[in-house]
PDB file of C-alpha atoms in Angstrom:
ATOM      1  CA  UNK I 174      -0.057  -0.015  -0.064  1.00  0.00           C
ATOM      2  CA  UNK I 175       1.125   3.585  -0.624  1.00  0.00           C
ATOM      3  CA  UNK I 176       1.568   5.957   2.038  1.00  0.00           C
ATOM      4  CA  UNK I 177       2.994   9.538   2.627  1.00  0.00           C
ATOM      5  CA  UNK I 178       6.437   8.285   3.088  1.00  0.00           C
ATOM      6  CA  UNK I 179       6.492   5.461   0.488  1.00  0.00           C
ATOM      7  CA  UNK I 180       7.772   6.224  -3.090  1.00  0.00           C
ATOM      8  CA  UNK I 181       5.403   3.810  -4.624  1.00  0.00           C
ATOM      9  CA  UNK I 182       2.565   4.834  -6.683  1.00  0.00           C
ATOM     10  CA  UNK I 183      -0.542   3.268  -8.078  1.00  0.00           C
ATOM     11  CA  UNK I 184      -0.328   3.427 -11.613  1.00  0.00           C
ATOM     12  CA  UNK I 185      -2.167   1.928 -14.772  1.00  0.00           C
ATOM     13  CA  UNK I 186      -0.517   0.187 -17.598  1.00  0.00           C
ATOM     14  CA  UNK I 187      -0.681   3.190 -19.834  1.00  0.00           C
ATOM     15  CA  UNK I 188       0.529   5.500 -17.079  1.00  0.00           C
ATOM     16  CA  UNK I 189       3.421   3.162 -16.673  1.00  0.00           C
ATOM     17  CA  UNK I 190       4.585   3.440 -20.442  1.00  0.00           C
ATOM     18  CA  UNK I 191       3.909   7.278 -20.025  1.00  0.00           C
ATOM     19  CA  UNK I 192       6.209   7.482 -17.010  1.00  0.00           C
ATOM     20  CA  UNK I 193       8.734   5.202 -18.606  1.00  0.00           C
ATOM     21  CA  UNK I 194       8.759   7.407 -21.774  1.00  0.00           C
ATOM     22  CA  UNK I 195       9.100  10.420 -19.868  1.00  0.00           C
ATOM     23  CA  UNK I 196      12.015   9.099 -17.901  1.00  0.00           C
ATOM     24  CA  UNK I 197      13.765   8.168 -21.295  1.00  0.00           C
ATOM     25  CA  UNK I 198      13.411  11.690 -22.626  1.00  0.00           C
ATOM     26  CA  UNK I 199      14.754  13.212 -19.608  1.00  0.00           C
ATOM     27  CA  UNK I 200      17.677  10.769 -19.585  1.00  0.00           C
ATOM     28  CA  UNK I 201      18.783  10.944 -23.187  1.00  0.00           C
ATOM     29  CA  UNK I 202      18.396  13.974 -25.425  1.00  0.00           C
ATOM     30  CA  UNK I 203      18.759  11.762 -28.411  1.00  0.00           C
ATOM     31  CA  UNK I 204      15.489   9.969 -27.710  1.00  0.00           C
ATOM     32  CA  UNK I 205      12.532  11.370 -29.986  1.00  0.00           C
ATOM     33  CA  UNK I 206       8.914  10.142 -29.960  1.00  0.00           C
ATOM     34  CA  UNK I 207       7.183   9.801 -33.350  1.00  0.00           C
ATOM     35  CA  UNK I 208       3.637   8.860 -34.257  1.00  0.00           C
ATOM     36  CA  UNK I 209       0.148   9.939 -35.408  1.00  0.00           C
ATOM     37  CA  UNK I 210      -1.659  12.210 -32.719  1.00  0.00           C
ATOM     38  CA  UNK I 211       0.736  11.487 -30.296  1.00  0.00           C
ATOM     39  CA  UNK I 212       1.572  15.139 -29.296  1.00  0.00           C
ATOM     40  CA  UNK I 213      -1.238  17.597 -28.662  1.00  0.00           C
ATOM     41  CA  UNK I 214      -3.554  14.740 -28.258  1.00  0.00           C
ATOM     42  CA  UNK I 215      -1.223  12.628 -26.381  1.00  0.00           C
ATOM     43  CA  UNK I 216      -2.065   9.362 -28.404  1.00  0.00           C
ATOM     44  CA  UNK I 217      -5.278   7.380 -28.888  1.00  0.00           C
ATOM     45  CA  UNK I 218      -4.837   5.639 -25.567  1.00  0.00           C
ATOM     46  CA  UNK I 219      -3.215   8.829 -23.888  1.00  0.00           C
ATOM     47  CA  UNK I 220       0.132   7.009 -23.514  1.00  0.00           C
ATOM     48  CA  UNK I 221       2.057  10.101 -24.677  1.00  0.00           C
ATOM     49  CA  UNK I 222      -0.015  12.530 -22.860  1.00  0.00           C
ATOM     50  CA  UNK I 223       1.668  15.779 -21.806  1.00  0.00           C
ATOM     51  CA  UNK I 224       5.092  14.606 -23.181  1.00  0.00           C
ATOM     52  CA  UNK I 225       5.030  17.130 -26.270  1.00  0.00           C
ATOM     53  CA  UNK I 226       3.910  19.973 -23.804  1.00  0.00           C
ATOM     54  CA  UNK I 227       6.935  19.153 -21.557  1.00  0.00           C
ATOM     55  CA  UNK I 228       9.650  18.303 -24.110  1.00  0.00           C
ATOM     56  CA  UNK I 229       8.497  20.191 -27.151  1.00  0.00           C
ATOM     57  CA  UNK I 230       7.370  19.455 -30.723  1.00  0.00           C
ATOM     58  CA  UNK I 231      10.795  18.735 -31.872  1.00  0.00           C
ATOM     59  CA  UNK I 232      11.098  15.627 -29.559  1.00  0.00           C
ATOM     60  CA  UNK I 233       7.577  14.377 -29.470  1.00  0.00           C
ATOM     61  CA  UNK I 234       6.602  14.648 -33.053  1.00  0.00           C
ATOM     62  CA  UNK I 235       3.157  14.422 -34.847  1.00  0.00           C
ATOM     63  CA  UNK I 236       3.475  12.667 -38.003  1.00  0.00           C
ATOM     64  CA  UNK I 237       1.340  12.366 -41.260  1.00  0.00           C
ATOM     65  CA  UNK I 238      -0.875   9.260 -41.419  1.00  0.00           C
ATOM     66  CA  UNK I 239       1.973   7.287 -43.124  1.00  0.00           C
ATOM     67  CA  UNK I 240       3.393   4.328 -41.285  1.00  0.00           C
ATOM     68  CA  UNK I 241       5.876   3.400 -43.887  1.00  0.00           C
ATOM     69  CA  UNK I 242       7.262   6.963 -43.778  1.00  0.00           C
ATOM     70  CA  UNK I 243       7.294   7.069 -40.022  1.00  0.00           C
ATOM     71  CA  UNK I 244       9.467   4.004 -39.655  1.00  0.00           C
ATOM     72  CA  UNK I 245      11.565   4.942 -42.759  1.00  0.00           C
ATOM     73  CA  UNK I 246      12.358   8.188 -41.114  1.00  0.00           C
ATOM     74  CA  UNK I 247      13.219   6.532 -37.890  1.00  0.00           C
ATOM     75  CA  UNK I 248      15.727   4.432 -39.707  1.00  0.00           C
ATOM     76  CA  UNK I 249      17.495   7.592 -41.083  1.00  0.00           C
ATOM     77  CA  UNK I 250      17.313   9.074 -37.444  1.00  0.00           C
ATOM     78  CA  UNK I 251      18.695   6.150 -35.947  1.00  0.00           C
ATOM     79  CA  UNK I 252      21.582   6.092 -38.404  1.00  0.00           C
ATOM     80  CA  UNK I 253      22.224   9.712 -37.373  1.00  0.00           C
ATOM     81  CA  UNK I 254      22.788   8.797 -33.835  1.00  0.00           C
ATOM     82  CA  UNK I 255      19.002   9.203 -32.440  1.00  0.00           C
ATOM     83  CA  UNK I 256      16.797   6.793 -30.441  1.00  0.00           C
ATOM     84  CA  UNK I 257      13.636   6.987 -32.203  1.00  0.00           C
ATOM     85  CA  UNK I 258      10.441   5.690 -30.432  1.00  0.00           C
ATOM     86  CA  UNK I 259       7.646   4.972 -33.157  1.00  0.00           C
ATOM     87  CA  UNK I 260       4.099   4.494 -32.079  1.00  0.00           C
ATOM     88  CA  UNK I 261       1.851   2.491 -34.603  1.00  0.00           C
ATOM     89  CA  UNK I 262      -1.735   3.681 -33.475  1.00  0.00           C
ATOM     90  CA  UNK I 263      -3.099   0.331 -33.824  1.00  0.00           C
ATOM     91  CA  UNK I 264      -1.879  -3.225 -34.581  1.00  0.00           C
ATOM     92  CA  UNK I 265      -3.851  -3.378 -37.995  1.00  0.00           C
ATOM     93  CA  UNK I 266      -1.993  -0.441 -39.164  1.00  0.00           C
ATOM     94  CA  UNK I 267       1.622  -1.536 -39.034  1.00  0.00           C
ATOM     95  CA  UNK I 268       1.254  -3.601 -42.334  1.00  0.00           C
ATOM     96  CA  UNK I 269       2.113  -0.411 -44.617  1.00  0.00           C
ATOM     97  CA  UNK I 270       5.538  -0.125 -42.525  1.00  0.00           C
ATOM     98  CA  UNK I 271       6.233  -3.872 -42.735  1.00  0.00           C
ATOM     99  CA  UNK I 272       8.461  -3.630 -45.492  1.00  0.00           C
ATOM    100  CA  UNK I 273      10.468  -0.906 -43.613  1.00  0.00           C
ATOM    101  CA  UNK I 274      10.730  -3.076 -40.552  1.00  0.00           C
ATOM    102  CA  UNK I 275      11.514  -6.370 -42.028  1.00  0.00           C
ATOM    103  CA  UNK I 276      13.814  -5.287 -44.805  1.00  0.00           C
ATOM    104  CA  UNK I 277      15.343  -2.057 -43.315  1.00  0.00           C
ATOM    105  CA  UNK I 278      15.100  -2.165 -39.571  1.00  0.00           C
ATOM    106  CA  UNK I 279      15.916  -5.874 -38.993  1.00  0.00           C
ATOM    107  CA  UNK I 280      18.642  -6.205 -41.462  1.00  0.00           C
ATOM    108  CA  UNK I 281      20.620  -3.215 -41.086  1.00  0.00           C
ATOM    109  CA  UNK I 282      23.193  -4.101 -38.470  1.00  0.00           C
ATOM    110  CA  UNK I 283      23.944  -7.614 -40.379  1.00  0.00           C
ATOM    111  CA  UNK I 284      24.038  -5.526 -43.897  1.00  0.00           C
ATOM    112  CA  UNK I 285      26.500  -3.363 -42.111  1.00  0.00           C
ATOM    113  CA  UNK I 286      28.657  -6.204 -40.638  1.00  0.00           C
ATOM    114  CA  UNK I 287      27.806  -4.881 -37.241  1.00  0.00           C
ATOM    115  CA  UNK I 288      29.334  -1.513 -38.139  1.00  0.00           C
ATOM    116  CA  UNK I 289      25.873   0.313 -37.081  1.00  0.00           C
ATOM    117  CA  UNK I 290      23.156  -0.215 -34.649  1.00  0.00           C
ATOM    118  CA  UNK I 291      19.534   0.226 -35.148  1.00  0.00           C
ATOM    119  CA  UNK I 292      18.059   1.700 -31.728  1.00  0.00           C
ATOM    120  CA  UNK I 293      14.600   2.007 -32.657  1.00  0.00           C
ATOM    121  CA  UNK I 294      11.592   1.178 -30.653  1.00  0.00           C
ATOM    122  CA  UNK I 295       8.336   0.345 -32.559  1.00  0.00           C
ATOM    123  CA  UNK I 296       5.304   0.570 -29.975  1.00  0.00           C
ATOM    124  CA  UNK I 297       2.334  -1.518 -31.161  1.00  0.00           C
ATOM    125  CA  UNK I 298      -1.010  -1.609 -29.193  1.00  0.00           C
ATOM    126  CA  UNK I 299      -2.176  -5.161 -29.985  1.00  0.00           C
ATOM    127  CA  UNK I 300      -5.062  -7.569 -29.163  1.00  0.00           C
ATOM    128  CA  UNK I 301      -8.902  -7.145 -28.984  1.00  0.00           C
ATOM    129  CA  UNK I 302     -11.332  -7.018 -26.325  1.00  0.00           C
ATOM    130  CA  UNK I 303     -12.075  -3.358 -26.568  1.00  0.00           C
ATOM    131  CA  UNK I 304     -14.984  -3.421 -28.890  1.00  0.00           C
ATOM    132  CA  UNK I 305     -13.009  -1.905 -31.873  1.00  0.00           C
ATOM    133  CA  UNK I 306     -13.906  -2.156 -35.561  1.00  0.00           C
ATOM    134  CA  UNK I 307     -11.696  -4.008 -38.171  1.00  0.00           C
ATOM    135  CA  UNK I 308      -7.999  -3.441 -38.197  1.00  0.00           C
ATOM    136  CA  UNK I 309      -7.979  -2.483 -34.521  1.00  0.00           C
ATOM    137  CA  UNK I 310      -7.731  -5.655 -32.845  1.00  0.00           C
ATOM    138  CA  UNK I 311      -5.018  -7.871 -34.322  1.00  0.00           C
ATOM    139  CA  UNK I 312      -2.229  -9.914 -32.886  1.00  0.00           C
ATOM    140  CA  UNK I 313       0.658  -9.698 -35.446  1.00  0.00           C
ATOM    141  CA  UNK I 314       3.539 -10.753 -33.151  1.00  0.00           C
ATOM    142  CA  UNK I 315       4.556 -13.942 -34.861  1.00  0.00           C
ATOM    143  CA  UNK I 316       5.262 -12.115 -38.051  1.00  0.00           C
ATOM    144  CA  UNK I 317       7.864 -10.055 -36.089  1.00  0.00           C
ATOM    145  CA  UNK I 318       9.124 -12.791 -33.753  1.00  0.00           C
ATOM    146  CA  UNK I 319      10.271 -14.945 -36.894  1.00  0.00           C
ATOM    147  CA  UNK I 320      12.042 -12.167 -38.394  1.00  0.00           C
ATOM    148  CA  UNK I 321      15.843 -12.439 -37.492  1.00  0.00           C
ATOM    149  CA  UNK I 322      17.403  -9.056 -36.507  1.00  0.00           C
ATOM    150  CA  UNK I 323      14.317  -7.959 -34.549  1.00  0.00           C
ATOM    151  CA  UNK I 324      13.915  -7.935 -30.806  1.00  0.00           C
ATOM    152  CA  UNK I 325      10.173  -8.625 -29.843  1.00  0.00           C
ATOM    153  CA  UNK I 326       8.652  -8.098 -26.233  1.00  0.00           C
ATOM    154  CA  UNK I 327       5.293  -8.082 -24.792  1.00  0.00           C
ATOM    155  CA  UNK I 328       4.358  -6.211 -21.529  1.00  0.00           C
ATOM    156  CA  UNK I 329       1.529  -7.611 -19.494  1.00  0.00           C
ATOM    157  CA  UNK I 330       1.280  -5.318 -16.467  1.00  0.00           C
ATOM    158  CA  UNK I 331       2.047  -1.669 -15.460  1.00  0.00           C
ATOM    159  CA  UNK I 332       5.273  -2.413 -13.789  1.00  0.00           C
ATOM    160  CA  UNK I 333       6.788  -4.174 -16.646  1.00  0.00           C
ATOM    161  CA  UNK I 334       5.418  -1.506 -18.768  1.00  0.00           C
ATOM    162  CA  UNK I 335       7.260   0.999 -16.963  1.00  0.00           C
ATOM    163  CA  UNK I 336      10.556  -0.635 -16.850  1.00  0.00           C
ATOM    164  CA  UNK I 337      10.417  -2.459 -20.440  1.00  0.00           C
ATOM    165  CA  UNK I 338       9.889   0.547 -22.335  1.00  0.00           C
ATOM    166  CA  UNK I 339      13.056   2.211 -20.881  1.00  0.00           C
ATOM    167  CA  UNK I 340      15.050  -1.019 -21.364  1.00  0.00           C
ATOM    168  CA  UNK I 341      13.861  -1.260 -24.987  1.00  0.00           C
ATOM    169  CA  UNK I 342      14.980   2.345 -25.610  1.00  0.00           C
ATOM    170  CA  UNK I 343      18.125   1.796 -24.226  1.00  0.00           C
ATOM    171  CA  UNK I 344      18.913  -1.341 -26.428  1.00  0.00           C
ATOM    172  CA  UNK I 345      21.003  -0.770 -29.485  1.00  0.00           C
ATOM    173  CA  UNK I 346      18.890  -3.215 -31.356  1.00  0.00           C
ATOM    174  CA  UNK I 347      15.443  -2.657 -32.875  1.00  0.00           C
ATOM    175  CA  UNK I 348      12.548  -3.621 -30.437  1.00  0.00           C
ATOM    176  CA  UNK I 349       9.239  -4.342 -31.497  1.00  0.00           C
ATOM    177  CA  UNK I 350       7.132  -3.467 -28.245  1.00  0.00           C
ATOM    178  CA  UNK I 351       3.640  -4.892 -27.925  1.00  0.00           C
ATOM    179  CA  UNK I 352       1.173  -3.209 -25.543  1.00  0.00           C
ATOM    180  CA  UNK I 353      -1.898  -5.237 -24.709  1.00  0.00           C
ATOM    181  CA  UNK I 354      -4.550  -2.462 -25.306  1.00  0.00           C
ATOM    182  CA  UNK I 355      -7.362  -4.155 -23.193  1.00  0.00           C
ATOM    183  CA  UNK I 356      -5.066  -4.015 -20.197  1.00  0.00           C
ATOM    184  CA  UNK I 357      -4.049  -0.213 -20.366  1.00  0.00           C
ATOM    185  CA  UNK I 358      -6.260   0.616 -17.446  1.00  0.00           C
ATOM    186  CA  UNK I 359      -5.494  -2.190 -15.186  1.00  0.00           C
ATOM    187  CA  UNK I 360      -3.562  -0.905 -12.160  1.00  0.00           C
ATOM    188  CA  UNK I 361      -0.449  -2.010 -10.006  1.00  0.00           C
ATOM    189  CA  UNK I 362       1.844  -0.696  -7.382  1.00  0.00           C
ATOM    190  CA  UNK I 363       5.160   0.712  -9.009  1.00  0.00           C
ATOM    191  CA  UNK I 364       8.233   1.465  -7.163  1.00  0.00           C
ATOM    192  CA  UNK I 365      10.471   3.354  -9.469  1.00  0.00           C
ATOM    193  CA  UNK I 366      13.551   2.957  -7.171  1.00  0.00           C
ATOM    194  CA  UNK I 367      13.185  -0.846  -7.588  1.00  0.00           C
ATOM    195  CA  UNK I 368      15.737  -3.012  -9.571  1.00  0.00           C
ATOM    196  CA  UNK I 369      13.979  -4.168 -12.935  1.00  0.00           C
ATOM    197  CA  UNK I 370      13.699  -7.399 -14.099  1.00  0.00           C
ATOM    198  CA  UNK I 371      15.974  -8.281 -17.412  1.00  0.00           C
ATOM    199  CA  UNK I 372      14.076  -7.296 -20.393  1.00  0.00           C
ATOM    200  CA  UNK I 373      14.766 -10.575 -22.409  1.00  0.00           C
ATOM    201  CA  UNK I 374      13.569 -12.987 -19.534  1.00  0.00           C
ATOM    202  CA  UNK I 375      10.360 -14.829 -18.901  1.00  0.00           C
ATOM    203  CA  UNK I 376       9.046 -15.015 -15.452  1.00  0.00           C
ATOM    204  CA  UNK I 377       7.062 -17.296 -13.264  1.00  0.00           C
ATOM    205  CA  UNK I 378       4.241 -15.154 -11.824  1.00  0.00           C
ATOM    206  CA  UNK I 379       2.525 -17.824 -10.088  1.00  0.00           C
ATOM    207  CA  UNK I 380       3.728 -21.050  -8.911  1.00  0.00           C
ATOM    208  CA  UNK I 381       2.225 -24.395  -8.966  1.00  0.00           C
ATOM    209  CA  UNK I 382       2.803 -27.993  -9.254  1.00  0.00           C
ATOM    210  CA  UNK I 383       0.097 -29.769 -11.477  1.00  0.00           C
ATOM    211  CA  UNK I 384       0.280 -28.032 -14.802  1.00  0.00           C
ATOM    212  CA  UNK I 385       1.955 -25.011 -16.432  1.00  0.00           C
ATOM    213  CA  UNK I 386       0.227 -22.268 -18.257  1.00  0.00           C
ATOM    214  CA  UNK I 387       2.575 -20.053 -20.428  1.00  0.00           C
ATOM    215  CA  UNK I 388       1.092 -16.831 -21.969  1.00  0.00           C
ATOM    216  CA  UNK I 389       2.322 -13.157 -22.722  1.00  0.00           C
ATOM    217  CA  UNK I 390       0.486  -9.793 -23.124  1.00  0.00           C
ATOM    218  CA  UNK I 391      -3.281  -9.668 -22.386  1.00  0.00           C
ATOM    219  CA  UNK I 392      -3.697 -13.418 -21.673  1.00  0.00           C
ATOM    220  CA  UNK I 393      -1.381 -13.446 -18.593  1.00  0.00           C
ATOM    221  CA  UNK I 394      -4.141 -11.853 -16.485  1.00  0.00           C
ATOM    222  CA  UNK I 395      -6.499 -14.599 -17.933  1.00  0.00           C
ATOM    223  CA  UNK I 396      -4.440 -17.309 -17.029  1.00  0.00           C
ATOM    224  CA  UNK I 397      -3.887 -16.023 -13.467  1.00  0.00           C
ATOM    225  CA  UNK I 398      -7.712 -15.941 -13.160  1.00  0.00           C
ATOM    226  CA  UNK I 399      -7.947 -19.460 -14.619  1.00  0.00           C
ATOM    227  CA  UNK I 400      -5.120 -20.571 -11.818  1.00  0.00           C
ATOM    228  CA  UNK I 401      -7.266 -19.139  -9.119  1.00  0.00           C
ATOM    229  CA  UNK I 402     -10.325 -20.838 -10.494  1.00  0.00           C
ATOM    230  CA  UNK I 403      -8.436 -24.118 -10.692  1.00  0.00           C
ATOM    231  CA  UNK I 404      -7.076 -23.848  -7.048  1.00  0.00           C
ATOM    232  CA  UNK I 405     -10.709 -23.834  -5.772  1.00  0.00           C
ATOM    233  CA  UNK I 406     -11.074 -27.154  -7.479  1.00  0.00           C
ATOM    234  CA  UNK I 407      -7.761 -28.525  -5.935  1.00  0.00           C
ATOM    235  CA  UNK I 408      -5.395 -27.991  -9.143  1.00  0.00           C
ATOM    236  CA  UNK I 409      -2.466 -26.128  -8.737  1.00  0.00           C
ATOM    237  CA  UNK I 410      -1.521 -24.386 -11.958  1.00  0.00           C
ATOM    238  CA  UNK I 411       1.998 -22.608 -12.561  1.00  0.00           C
ATOM    239  CA  UNK I 412       1.792 -19.604 -14.635  1.00  0.00           C
ATOM    240  CA  UNK I 413       4.627 -18.160 -16.907  1.00  0.00           C
ATOM    241  CA  UNK I 414       4.781 -14.649 -18.396  1.00  0.00           C
ATOM    242  CA  UNK I 415       7.019 -15.007 -21.420  1.00  0.00           C
ATOM    243  CA  UNK I 416       7.553 -11.174 -21.778  1.00  0.00           C
ATOM    244  CA  UNK I 417       9.939 -11.851 -24.541  1.00  0.00           C
ATOM    245  CA  UNK I 418       9.007 -13.413 -27.805  1.00  0.00           C
ATOM    246  CA  UNK I 419      12.352 -13.155 -29.676  1.00  0.00           C
ATOM    247  CA  UNK I 420      14.578 -14.281 -28.153  1.00  0.00           C
ATOM    248  CA  UNK I 421      12.481 -16.794 -26.372  1.00  0.00           C
ATOM    249  CA  UNK I 422      13.611 -17.323 -22.911  1.00  0.00           C
ATOM    250  CA  UNK I 423      12.363 -20.985 -22.519  1.00  0.00           C
ATOM    251  CA  UNK I 424      14.555 -22.413 -19.484  1.00  0.00           C
ATOM    252  CA  UNK I 425      11.918 -21.311 -16.696  1.00  0.00           C
ATOM    253  CA  UNK I 426       9.336 -23.148 -18.862  1.00  0.00           C
ATOM    254  CA  UNK I 427      11.361 -26.323 -19.270  1.00  0.00           C
ATOM    255  CA  UNK I 428      12.011 -26.279 -15.464  1.00  0.00           C
ATOM    256  CA  UNK I 429       8.377 -25.895 -14.817  1.00  0.00           C
ATOM    257  CA  UNK I 430       7.370 -28.823 -17.230  1.00  0.00           C
ATOM    258  CA  UNK I 431       9.692 -30.985 -15.644  1.00  0.00           C
ATOM    259  CA  UNK I 432       7.965 -30.273 -12.473  1.00  0.00           C
ATOM    260  CA  UNK I 433       4.403 -30.338 -13.650  1.00  0.00           C
ATOM    261  CA  UNK I 434       4.373 -32.553 -16.651  1.00  0.00           C
ATOM    262  CA  UNK I 435       1.655 -30.767 -18.335  1.00  0.00           C
ATOM    263  CA  UNK I 436       1.732 -27.660 -20.251  1.00  0.00           C
ATOM    264  CA  UNK I 437      -0.738 -25.261 -21.969  1.00  0.00           C
ATOM    265  CA  UNK I 438       0.094 -22.230 -24.127  1.00  0.00           C
ATOM    266  CA  UNK I 439      -2.284 -19.420 -24.384  1.00  0.00           C
ATOM    267  CA  UNK I 440      -2.349 -16.615 -26.748  1.00  0.00           C
ATOM    268  CA  UNK I 441      -4.882 -14.271 -28.550  1.00  0.00           C
ATOM    269  CA  UNK I 442      -3.421 -14.840 -32.113  1.00  0.00           C
ATOM    270  CA  UNK I 443      -4.523 -17.886 -33.900  1.00  0.00           C
ATOM    271  CA  UNK I 444      -3.441 -21.208 -32.847  1.00  0.00           C
ATOM    272  CA  UNK I 445      -2.209 -21.860 -36.381  1.00  0.00           C
ATOM    273  CA  UNK I 446       1.492 -20.878 -36.630  1.00  0.00           C
ATOM    274  CA  UNK I 447       1.254 -18.993 -33.461  1.00  0.00           C
ATOM    275  CA  UNK I 448       3.945 -18.529 -31.051  1.00  0.00           C
ATOM    276  CA  UNK I 449       2.266 -21.364 -28.822  1.00  0.00           C
ATOM    277  CA  UNK I 450       3.364 -23.843 -31.873  1.00  0.00           C
ATOM    278  CA  UNK I 451       7.169 -22.798 -31.275  1.00  0.00           C
ATOM    279  CA  UNK I 452       6.885 -23.259 -27.554  1.00  0.00           C
ATOM    280  CA  UNK I 453       5.278 -26.408 -27.736  1.00  0.00           C
ATOM    281  CA  UNK I 454       7.838 -27.856 -30.279  1.00  0.00           C
ATOM    282  CA  UNK I 455      10.579 -26.741 -28.207  1.00  0.00           C
ATOM    283  CA  UNK I 456       9.279 -28.172 -24.940  1.00  0.00           C
ATOM    284  CA  UNK I 457       8.468 -31.349 -26.700  1.00  0.00           C
ATOM    285  CA  UNK I 458      12.059 -31.646 -27.795  1.00  0.00           C
ATOM    286  CA  UNK I 459      13.524 -30.809 -24.374  1.00  0.00           C
ATOM    287  CA  UNK I 460      10.971 -32.193 -21.940  1.00  0.00           C
ATOM    288  CA  UNK I 461       9.811 -35.271 -23.644  1.00  0.00           C
ATOM    289  CA  UNK I 462       9.998 -37.778 -21.107  1.00  0.00           C
ATOM    290  CA  UNK I 463       8.776 -35.379 -18.610  1.00  0.00           C
ATOM    291  CA  UNK I 464       5.546 -34.736 -20.189  1.00  0.00           C
ATOM    292  CA  UNK I 465       2.342 -36.501 -18.935  1.00  0.00           C
ATOM    293  CA  UNK I 466       0.260 -35.253 -21.821  1.00  0.00           C
ATOM    294  CA  UNK I 467       0.726 -33.540 -25.086  1.00  0.00           C
ATOM    295  CA  UNK I 468       1.371 -29.842 -25.156  1.00  0.00           C
ATOM    296  CA  UNK I 469      -1.803 -27.981 -25.736  1.00  0.00           C
ATOM    297  CA  UNK I 470      -2.477 -24.796 -27.421  1.00  0.00           C
ATOM    298  CA  UNK I 471      -5.292 -22.202 -26.571  1.00  0.00           C
ATOM    299  CA  UNK I 472      -5.813 -19.244 -29.099  1.00  0.00           C
ATOM    300  CA  UNK I 473      -8.006 -17.818 -31.662  1.00  0.00           C
ATOM    301  CA  UNK I 474      -9.348 -19.674 -34.647  1.00  0.00           C
ATOM    302  CA  UNK I 475      -7.520 -19.352 -38.149  1.00  0.00           C
ATOM    303  CA  UNK I 476     -10.092 -16.658 -39.395  1.00  0.00           C
ATOM    304  CA  UNK I 477      -9.889 -12.857 -39.688  1.00  0.00           C
ATOM    305  CA  UNK I 478     -10.845 -11.135 -36.512  1.00  0.00           C
ATOM    306  CA  UNK I 479     -14.803 -10.713 -36.220  1.00  0.00           C
ATOM    307  CA  UNK I 480     -17.097  -8.181 -35.748  1.00  0.00           C
ATOM    308  CA  UNK I 481     -16.702  -6.508 -32.230  1.00  0.00           C
ATOM    309  CA  UNK I 482     -20.191  -7.727 -31.197  1.00  0.00           C
ATOM    310  CA  UNK I 483     -18.699 -11.441 -31.245  1.00  0.00           C
ATOM    311  CA  UNK I 484     -15.278 -10.798 -30.332  1.00  0.00           C
ATOM    312  CA  UNK I 485     -15.781 -12.501 -27.098  1.00  0.00           C
ATOM    313  CA  UNK I 486     -16.406 -15.539 -28.910  1.00  0.00           C
ATOM    314  CA  UNK I 487     -13.324 -15.470 -30.939  1.00  0.00           C
ATOM    315  CA  UNK I 488     -10.967 -14.528 -27.866  1.00  0.00           C
ATOM    316  CA  UNK I 489      -9.674 -17.025 -25.394  1.00  0.00           C
ATOM    317  CA  UNK I 490     -11.191 -16.712 -22.070  1.00  0.00           C
ATOM    318  CA  UNK I 491     -11.071 -18.467 -18.614  1.00  0.00           C
ATOM    319  CA  UNK I 492     -13.488 -21.234 -19.592  1.00  0.00           C
ATOM    320  CA  UNK I 493     -11.405 -22.273 -22.950  1.00  0.00           C
ATOM    321  CA  UNK I 494      -8.030 -22.382 -20.651  1.00  0.00           C
ATOM    322  CA  UNK I 495      -9.686 -24.582 -18.026  1.00  0.00           C
ATOM    323  CA  UNK I 496     -11.169 -26.686 -20.738  1.00  0.00           C
ATOM    324  CA  UNK I 497      -7.694 -27.298 -22.054  1.00  0.00           C
ATOM    325  CA  UNK I 498      -6.275 -27.887 -18.512  1.00  0.00           C
ATOM    326  CA  UNK I 499      -8.927 -30.671 -18.106  1.00  0.00           C
ATOM    327  CA  UNK I 500      -8.059 -32.193 -21.346  1.00  0.00           C
ATOM    328  CA  UNK I 501      -4.495 -32.241 -20.424  1.00  0.00           C
ATOM    329  CA  UNK I 502      -5.465 -34.021 -17.231  1.00  0.00           C
ATOM    330  CA  UNK I 503      -7.653 -36.650 -19.143  1.00  0.00           C
ATOM    331  CA  UNK I 504      -4.526 -38.280 -20.723  1.00  0.00           C
TER     332      UNK I 504
END
């Protein structure tokens, strides 16, 4: 609990990002923010609220509606010594910039034989659950995670949002930074004097002994809720927040599966060719003799995102996670 002498404060995930961006702007004059409506408006989700007012329109820059141009400009700025942070307003808008990201941002360091770095952060609000229209609720993370040269991370809570955005900006590698838009308003206690958890590391967020749930971004909270519900029925579920999708930090997952014998991967993206498939393959290879059941995957069907009035039927929820747990125990 916060009190008058404590340095901790109650913040939302969106506020955590705002505070992290503010601190990065204060610490390094080479940090620039770029995106559509991020200045005077403060962003669609108000993540950049107040930053242009305090740091000026030469460091918090409103751009035209041209995602390819925004990322292409960021490439030039990075080559000139800046650390641009690009906001893609919604997940489905990133595709016009896809060519710049996978052919320029991802490959520049290798193309230059390591002689240049590409310290760009590309922030992407992702996932559904807010009743938005087409192109506003997608989960494109696998496209970027399979692209060599990119780092890809996903924050799931306010404290991680605060620290991870600063760590991403400080990185000399390009980072695609996914933000779960339906969790922007979730709150937690932040201690800004604490030692941050490493950026490219997964984390056990609830310990358990009977089965392991692996998730990232918005589904971490769903898995924690599922674990709480399962506990009432006598099942102990361990929950792991991947946090980093490329590189994948699976050592905590291997250790968990060797303890529990069962694994369920959970994400909003389609099960087909999703991140859960890579986790399942790796765990099957490394932990085959520890598994009591096949690795099961929970995710969306392989169809375009539906109209918002039926998105709750499309998105994984607590019941679908618990159903997968039941199936894992049925073997």
